[in-house]
Amino acid sequence: MTLLLSFCRSLQMLWKNRLYQGSCPRNQTFSVLYSYFHFSKKEQRYFSLTLPFLQNNKATKLLISKAISSSKSGKNKSKQESSVSPHPLFSAGTAKKKSEVLGYKKDQQHSFPFSSPVLLPTKPLNSEEWDKVKENFEQKDIFENWMMAQMVKYNSSIDIAKSLLSWIARKNNGNVGYKLLIGYLTLCVSQRQTTEVIDVYEIMKTRYRTLEPEGYTLLIRGLIHSDQWRETLILLKDIKKIMSPSKKNYGDCIKGALLHQEVNLAWNLYLEMLNHRIIPNWETFQAFFDFAKGVKNNQFEGRLLDILLYLKHNQMYPTEPFAQSIKAWFESIPEKKWKGESVTIHKSGHCSACGRMLESIHLNSEEYEFLKQRVLKDVLDGGDQYRKTTPKLLDVVSQITKQNLQVLVLGRRHMLNGSSRWQKNEMAAVQNMAYCFFADNVSEDDAFLLYATLHSGNHCRFLTRDLMRDHKACLPDDKTRHLFFRWQQGHQLVFLNYYPGKKIIFQSVLTYDTVVQTTGDSWHIPYDENMVERYSYEIPTKWLCLQQQN
């Protein structure tokens, strides 16, 4: 048996022996490597609209007449089971808790530059009343845009906003600026005022030859609920002429198609997204499952299962609302008798509800060899290393040697010179208990760490609090990064606690893969719980278990 301890910048160790832990066979040979370190709006436009708008009397009159009629009518109106973390480093919410302990705070969004409260009108105003309101406003050059922004912020009545636009149009020969129209459109879309969205669309279509991305996004989102929803496909084509449509643009067009029973169109738009390497948002995925509830269509059922396999292959974790939609769809399939429930997974890898064993997290020989070569090439040869801190070396070496393990310590020459951190008597004791190799002081320790671990074989386990995000970032593609993360989860041990001179207790590694998986008559889907903030390198602790009843 061999144990490797690397101390170039940190305490790192690797041992190979017949070590029994958990459900592993007693005759299984594996290695462990050890390391320790301390964890210690502004609005932006894509481009400016500089084309002068074309005057359209019909559109202007439409806007003014609607504002006047609404102003008149407005005068008559009055105004979660929590789970035990299987692996503390990777469990959802761990990083958030640490940041709170360390006192970190989320960046706060920039608010509108005027923070002092200003009373907004509670009913539509006529021209004289708007003149009076502006007269009492200090910064008159921004009054119109500021007032519209406040109406959007506080979700004012559409009639009040129309009275503002009517007043502006009268003062400017029927002209209303682009930014004001966008503000009004935002209000209409948020309140599902479909008729108003169509009117603004007609105005903007005649005035502007092209829009900013925000304008296209708002129009598409507002029109999908109307009988003119096919106009969203024209807008999508217009976007393609100047830029790639966003996942929001595609998602809203897909929702519009599903709302109007155009299933094949929705699916073709979804495939188009994937062909352009645009990952759909969760609302888009959920729209397919919500639409399919109670629908008996074998072809469409197969498409939904393809979506779940897409999540599996891309290591994606649904939101809780999407997971509930998946559950509702399965349970609505006629005569299939599916039943779903929210569960946790035991450390052994067995589902707490159905008792099935989940897929192993360990790489097969081909996957391991592929990962090994990519790490050696992309991380060790070209990776950017980083610094760590160290605990006491002697305690760890002593406890491991008591298990009759042969130890190899990788360190730096300066560790032999004596210091408050590396005392000569302790280093002498380490040298008596282990084989030692001390590299030059300028050497990179992470290269030794990964090289030793990977060359020790797929059975090797390593112990570190290092999340290896820098190493993972050096890898060139999603497939390799996914394999690296699986290998990391299945081989990385951490301290549960550490007290100098006391017994060291390790947290066991995961034995099961944390992706969507199926056996045909069952599905297990990890998902993100509401109100749990998960960082990109963390995994959910909640699962949806779906079983087909006999």
Coordinates of C-alpha atoms in Angstrom, one line a residue, residues 1-5 393-410 425-437:
M1 CA 0.0 0.0 0.0
T2 CA 1.2 3.5 -0.8
L3 CA 0.0 6.8 0.6
L4 CA 0.9 10.1 -1.1
L5 CA 1.0 13.3 0.8
L393 CA 0.8 17.3 8.7
L394 CA 2.0 15.1 11.5
D395 CA -1.5 14.2 12.9
V396 CA -2.7 12.9 9.6
V397 CA 0.4 10.9 8.7
S398 CA 0.5 9.4 12.2
Q399 CA -3.1 8.2 12.0
I400 CA -2.6 6.7 8.6
T401 CA 0.6 4.9 9.4
K402 CA -1.1 3.3 12.4
Q403 CA -3.2 1.5 9.8
N404 CA 0.0 0.0 8.3
L405 CA -0.2 2.1 5.2
Q406 CA 2.9 3.0 3.3
V407 CA 3.0 6.8 2.8
L408 CA 4.6 9.0 0.2
V409 CA 4.8 12.7 1.0
L410 CA 5.2 15.2 -1.8
N425 CA 11.0 17.8 14.9
E426 CA 7.6 17.2 13.2
M427 CA 9.1 17.0 9.8
A428 CA 11.7 14.5 11.1
A429 CA 8.8 12.4 12.5
V430 CA 7.1 12.5 9.1
Q431 CA 10.2 11.4 7.4
N432 CA 10.5 8.4 9.8
M433 CA 7.0 7.3 9.0
A434 CA 6.8 7.9 5.2
Y435 CA 8.7 8.1 2.0
C436 CA 9.3 11.7 1.1
F437 CA 9.9 13.7 -2.0

